[in-house]
Short mmCIF file of C-alpha atoms in Angstrom, two decimals:
data_model
loop_
_atom_site.label_atom_id
_atom_site.label_comp_id
_atom_site.label_asym_id
_atom_site.label_seq_id
_atom_site.Cartn_x
_atom_site.Cartn_y
_atom_site.Cartn_z
CA GLU A 256 2.28 43.90 6.18
CA LEU A 257 2.35 42.41 2.89
CA GLY A 258 5.15 44.88 1.82
CA GLN A 259 7.02 43.35 4.75
CA VAL A 260 7.46 39.83 2.86
CA SER A 261 10.99 39.66 1.26
CA TYR A 262 10.72 35.91 -0.12
CA ILE A 263 8.01 33.50 -0.98
CA PHE A 264 9.02 29.90 -1.47
CA SER A 265 6.27 27.99 -3.36
CA ASP A 266 6.37 24.32 -4.59
CA LYS A 267 3.72 22.76 -7.07
CA THR A 268 2.99 19.03 -6.45
CA GLY A 269 5.78 16.90 -7.43
CA THR A 270 8.50 19.19 -7.85
CA LEU A 271 10.16 18.30 -4.75
CA THR A 272 8.71 14.83 -4.39
CA GLN A 273 8.89 14.03 -8.24
CA ASN A 274 5.33 12.30 -7.46
CA LEU A 275 7.35 9.09 -6.44
CA MET A 276 5.99 6.90 -3.53
CA VAL A 277 6.86 3.75 -2.30
CA PHE A 278 5.59 1.26 0.15
CA LYS A 279 7.32 1.64 3.25
CA LYS A 280 5.36 0.33 6.32
CA CYS A 281 1.95 -0.75 7.23
CA SER A 282 -0.03 -1.80 10.50
CA ILE A 283 -2.28 -5.06 10.22
CA ALA A 284 -4.32 -5.88 13.24
CA GLY A 285 -2.29 -3.66 15.62
CA ILE A 286 1.11 -4.98 14.72
CA GLU A 287 3.81 -3.02 12.91
CA TYR A 288 5.40 -4.19 9.45
CA GLY A 289 8.42 -3.06 7.63
CA ARG A 290 11.97 -2.36 8.41
CA GLY A 291 14.42 0.46 7.64
CA TYR A 292 14.22 4.16 7.97
CA CYS A 293 12.77 7.10 5.85
CA GLU A 294 14.78 10.12 4.84
CA VAL A 295 13.06 12.44 7.56
CA GLU A 296 14.22 9.83 10.22
CA ARG A 297 17.71 9.85 8.57
CA ALA A 298 17.71 13.61 8.84
CA ILE A 299 16.15 14.16 12.58
CA ALA A 300 18.96 11.46 13.47
CA ARG A 301 21.74 13.74 11.87
CA ARG A 302 20.65 16.93 13.53
CA SER A 303 19.98 15.73 16.98
CA GLY A 304 23.59 14.52 17.00
CA LYS A 305 23.08 10.71 16.73
CA GLY A 306 24.72 10.39 13.23
CA ASP A 307 23.76 8.56 10.26
CA LEU A 308 21.52 5.50 10.98
CA PRO A 309 22.25 1.83 9.45
CA ASP A 310 21.66 1.21 5.74
CA ASP A 311 17.96 -0.38 5.03
CA PRO A 312 18.15 -4.22 4.39
CA ASP A 313 18.20 -5.07 0.99
CA PRO A 314 14.83 -6.33 -0.50
CA PRO A 315 14.66 -10.15 -1.10
CA GLU A 316 15.49 -11.54 -4.62
CA GLY A 317 12.73 -12.04 -7.12
CA VAL A 318 10.77 -8.85 -6.35
CA ASP A 319 10.50 -5.94 -8.73
CA GLN A 320 13.42 -3.53 -8.99
CA ASP A 321 11.63 -0.50 -7.31
CA PHE A 322 10.15 -2.60 -4.45
CA ARG A 323 11.74 -1.32 -1.35
CA PHE A 324 9.56 -2.98 1.54
CA VAL A 325 11.30 -5.44 3.73
CA ASP A 326 9.86 -7.61 6.67
CA GLU A 327 10.37 -11.44 6.39
CA ARG A 328 7.05 -12.04 8.44
CA LEU A 329 4.90 -10.95 5.32
CA MET A 330 7.24 -12.23 2.53
CA ASP A 331 7.22 -15.37 0.66
CA GLY A 332 4.10 -16.24 1.96
CA ARG A 333 4.99 -16.79 5.67
CA TRP A 334 2.25 -14.42 6.87
CA ARG A 335 -0.17 -17.72 6.24
CA ASP A 336 1.35 -19.16 9.37
CA LEU A 337 0.77 -16.23 11.88
CA PRO A 338 -2.43 -15.79 13.83
CA THR A 339 -3.51 -12.67 12.16
CA ALA A 340 -3.63 -14.21 8.76
CA HIS A 341 -7.25 -13.63 7.92
CA ALA A 342 -6.72 -9.87 8.85
CA ILE A 343 -3.39 -9.78 6.61
CA GLN A 344 -5.49 -11.41 3.77
CA GLU A 345 -8.00 -8.84 4.03
CA PHE A 346 -5.41 -6.27 3.83
CA PHE A 347 -3.75 -7.54 0.66
CA LEU A 348 -7.27 -7.76 -0.83
CA ASN A 349 -8.16 -4.03 0.02
CA LEU A 350 -4.64 -3.18 -1.55
CA ALA A 351 -5.16 -5.44 -4.97
CA LEU A 352 -8.75 -4.59 -5.18
CA ASN A 353 -9.84 -1.05 -4.00
CA HIS A 354 -8.06 1.12 -6.93
CA THR A 355 -9.21 2.55 -10.49
CA ALA A 356 -5.50 1.52 -11.68
CA GLN A 357 -5.30 -0.16 -15.10
CA VAL A 358 -2.67 -2.72 -16.19
CA GLU A 359 -0.54 -2.92 -19.31
CA TYR A 360 2.31 -4.97 -20.13
CA HIS A 361 5.83 -4.18 -21.25
CA PRO A 362 6.07 -4.46 -25.03
CA THR A 363 9.37 -6.25 -24.84
CA ASN A 364 8.92 -8.37 -21.61
CA PRO A 365 5.33 -9.49 -21.46
CA THR A 366 5.49 -10.75 -18.03
CA MET A 367 6.40 -7.47 -16.66
CA PRO A 368 3.07 -5.11 -15.82
CA ILE A 369 2.88 -1.28 -15.97
CA PHE A 370 0.25 0.07 -13.65
CA GLN A 371 -1.52 3.12 -14.84
CA ALA A 372 -2.94 4.94 -11.57
CA GLU A 373 -4.43 8.07 -11.11
CA SER A 374 -1.98 8.78 -8.26
CA PRO A 375 1.44 7.76 -7.24
CA ASP A 376 0.50 6.22 -3.64
CA GLU A 377 -2.26 3.91 -5.66
CA GLY A 378 0.45 2.69 -7.70
CA ALA A 379 2.63 1.95 -4.68
CA PHE A 380 -0.16 -0.04 -3.31
CA VAL A 381 -0.90 -2.15 -6.28
CA SER A 382 2.87 -2.88 -6.80
CA ALA A 383 3.31 -3.80 -3.26
CA ALA A 384 0.12 -6.08 -3.50
CA ARG A 385 1.90 -7.74 -6.44
CA ASN A 386 5.31 -8.18 -4.70
CA LEU A 387 3.59 -9.82 -1.67
CA GLY A 388 1.83 -12.42 -3.78
CA TRP A 389 -1.44 -10.72 -4.63
CA PHE A 390 -1.08 -9.53 -8.36
CA PHE A 391 -3.75 -7.37 -9.98
CA CYS A 392 -3.21 -8.70 -13.69
CA LYS A 393 -6.35 -7.54 -15.52
CA ARG A 394 -9.21 -5.70 -15.21
CA THR A 395 -12.73 -6.03 -17.11
CA MET A 396 -16.00 -4.09 -17.30
CA LYS A 397 -17.43 -5.95 -14.20
CA ASP A 398 -14.38 -8.02 -13.01
CA ILE A 399 -10.76 -7.91 -11.45
CA VAL A 400 -8.31 -10.97 -11.58
CA VAL A 401 -5.94 -11.03 -8.96
CA LYS A 402 -3.13 -13.76 -9.18
CA VAL A 403 -2.63 -15.12 -5.80
CA SER A 404 0.78 -16.87 -4.99
CA ASP A 405 0.63 -19.20 -2.14
CA ASP A 406 4.23 -19.11 -1.70
CA GLY A 407 4.94 -15.16 -2.44
CA ILE A 408 6.63 -16.00 -6.03
CA VAL A 409 6.05 -12.53 -7.48
CA GLY A 410 3.81 -12.64 -10.53
CA GLU A 411 2.81 -15.93 -10.29
CA GLY A 412 -0.02 -18.01 -8.62
CA ARG A 413 -3.78 -19.20 -9.52
CA ASP A 414 -6.10 -16.62 -10.98
CA LYS A 415 -8.94 -15.42 -8.86
CA VAL A 416 -11.79 -13.28 -10.14
CA PHE A 417 -13.42 -10.70 -8.16
CA THR A 418 -16.83 -9.14 -9.58
CA VAL A 419 -17.17 -5.20 -8.74
CA LEU A 420 -20.60 -4.42 -7.72
CA TYR A 421 -20.22 -0.94 -6.59
CA ALA A 422 -17.34 1.89 -6.21
CA ASN A 423 -16.95 5.08 -4.86
CA ALA A 424 -14.18 6.97 -6.21
CA PHE A 425 -12.01 9.56 -4.16
CA ASP A 426 -13.14 12.95 -3.89
CA ASN A 427 -11.74 15.94 -1.61
CA THR A 428 -15.12 15.32 0.28
CA ARG A 429 -14.68 11.72 1.64
CA LYS A 430 -11.02 11.47 1.36
CA ARG A 431 -11.26 7.91 0.72
CA THR A 432 -12.07 5.24 -1.82
CA SER A 433 -14.37 2.21 -1.42
CA VAL A 434 -15.37 -0.87 -3.45
CA VAL A 435 -17.81 -3.61 -2.58
CA VAL A 436 -16.71 -7.00 -4.55
CA ARG A 437 -18.20 -10.45 -4.56
CA CYS A 438 -15.12 -12.80 -4.25
CA PHE A 439 -14.36 -16.00 -5.95
CA ASP A 440 -15.62 -17.80 -3.01
CA GLU A 441 -19.09 -15.91 -3.04
CA ARG A 442 -18.13 -13.75 -0.15
CA ILE A 443 -19.16 -10.13 -0.41
CA LEU A 444 -16.98 -7.66 0.90
CA LEU A 445 -16.81 -3.75 1.43
CA LEU A 446 -13.19 -2.53 1.10
CA VAL A 447 -12.22 0.93 2.11
CA LYS A 448 -8.70 3.06 1.88
CA GLY A 449 -8.09 6.61 2.30
CA ALA A 450 -6.44 9.38 4.64
CA ASP A 451 -6.24 7.89 8.23
CA THR A 452 -8.11 11.17 9.15
CA SER A 453 -11.21 10.05 7.16
CA VAL A 454 -10.93 6.13 7.70
CA MET A 455 -9.78 6.10 11.64
CA PRO A 456 -13.04 7.18 12.99
CA PHE A 457 -14.80 4.34 11.43
CA CYS A 458 -12.40 2.07 13.29
CA GLU A 459 -13.03 3.09 16.75
CA ALA A 460 -14.95 0.17 17.64
CA CYS A 461 -12.39 -2.27 16.60
CA HIS A 462 -10.12 -3.84 19.53
CA HIS A 463 -7.03 -3.11 17.57
CA PHE A 464 -7.86 0.67 17.37
CA ALA A 465 -5.45 1.96 20.26
CA GLU A 466 -2.52 -0.05 18.76
CA THR A 467 -3.09 1.27 14.88
CA GLN A 468 -3.57 4.63 15.84
CA SER A 469 -0.55 4.86 17.74
CA GLN A 470 1.33 3.52 14.86
CA VAL A 471 -0.10 5.57 12.08
CA ASP A 472 0.76 8.53 14.22
CA LYS A 473 4.07 7.26 14.54
CA PHE A 474 4.22 6.79 10.80
CA SER A 475 3.38 10.14 10.48
CA ARG A 476 6.33 11.53 12.92
CA GLN A 477 8.68 9.44 10.73
CA GLY A 478 7.49 11.44 7.43
CA LEU A 479 5.50 8.51 5.98
CA ARG A 480 2.33 9.59 4.39
CA THR A 481 -0.45 7.77 6.05
#
């Protein structure tokens, strides 16, 4: 049977994707956020005869050049007025704290961070947190410093110090990362992120589970990494 194979197409990681990832959409407390379309959606629309989908809206002024997420409900600190503000804050905390990234600063522009992350998706999460008002700006042996902006101005805000008590790194068995932190207000949080297949089973008791699972499945169908 092997002799009947005429062509083998193989791609090592990053050849086609260029190892580039951007934060496009999210689901928080059963509510979907993020406007625009991904390339898979556009290709499906063209092949089904629907033609080209509308262009994505331009990101607001003041965000980093490579940040493409758009949703007015989460931008400029407006999320603080939403009934799910507490869940949104903890979502941002997870993006800003649950990672192993290091931050350096551009030699000619000391206000511009350069995130050194182990994976493209982790870098995209840290960048998203910064542009949504939760800027991971410094790491020491025990602490992570995050600039929290009340009005969402990128790169500005009050320094909040979080002490890392314990961390579990990503591996191919767990397929998730977790970190235990002591917050500036003395709360202790366990933050977990990872592949949806490894995280969602722990969320079945949450009353937002059905909506969240439906939205994550929708994101997958749209070609987004979940």
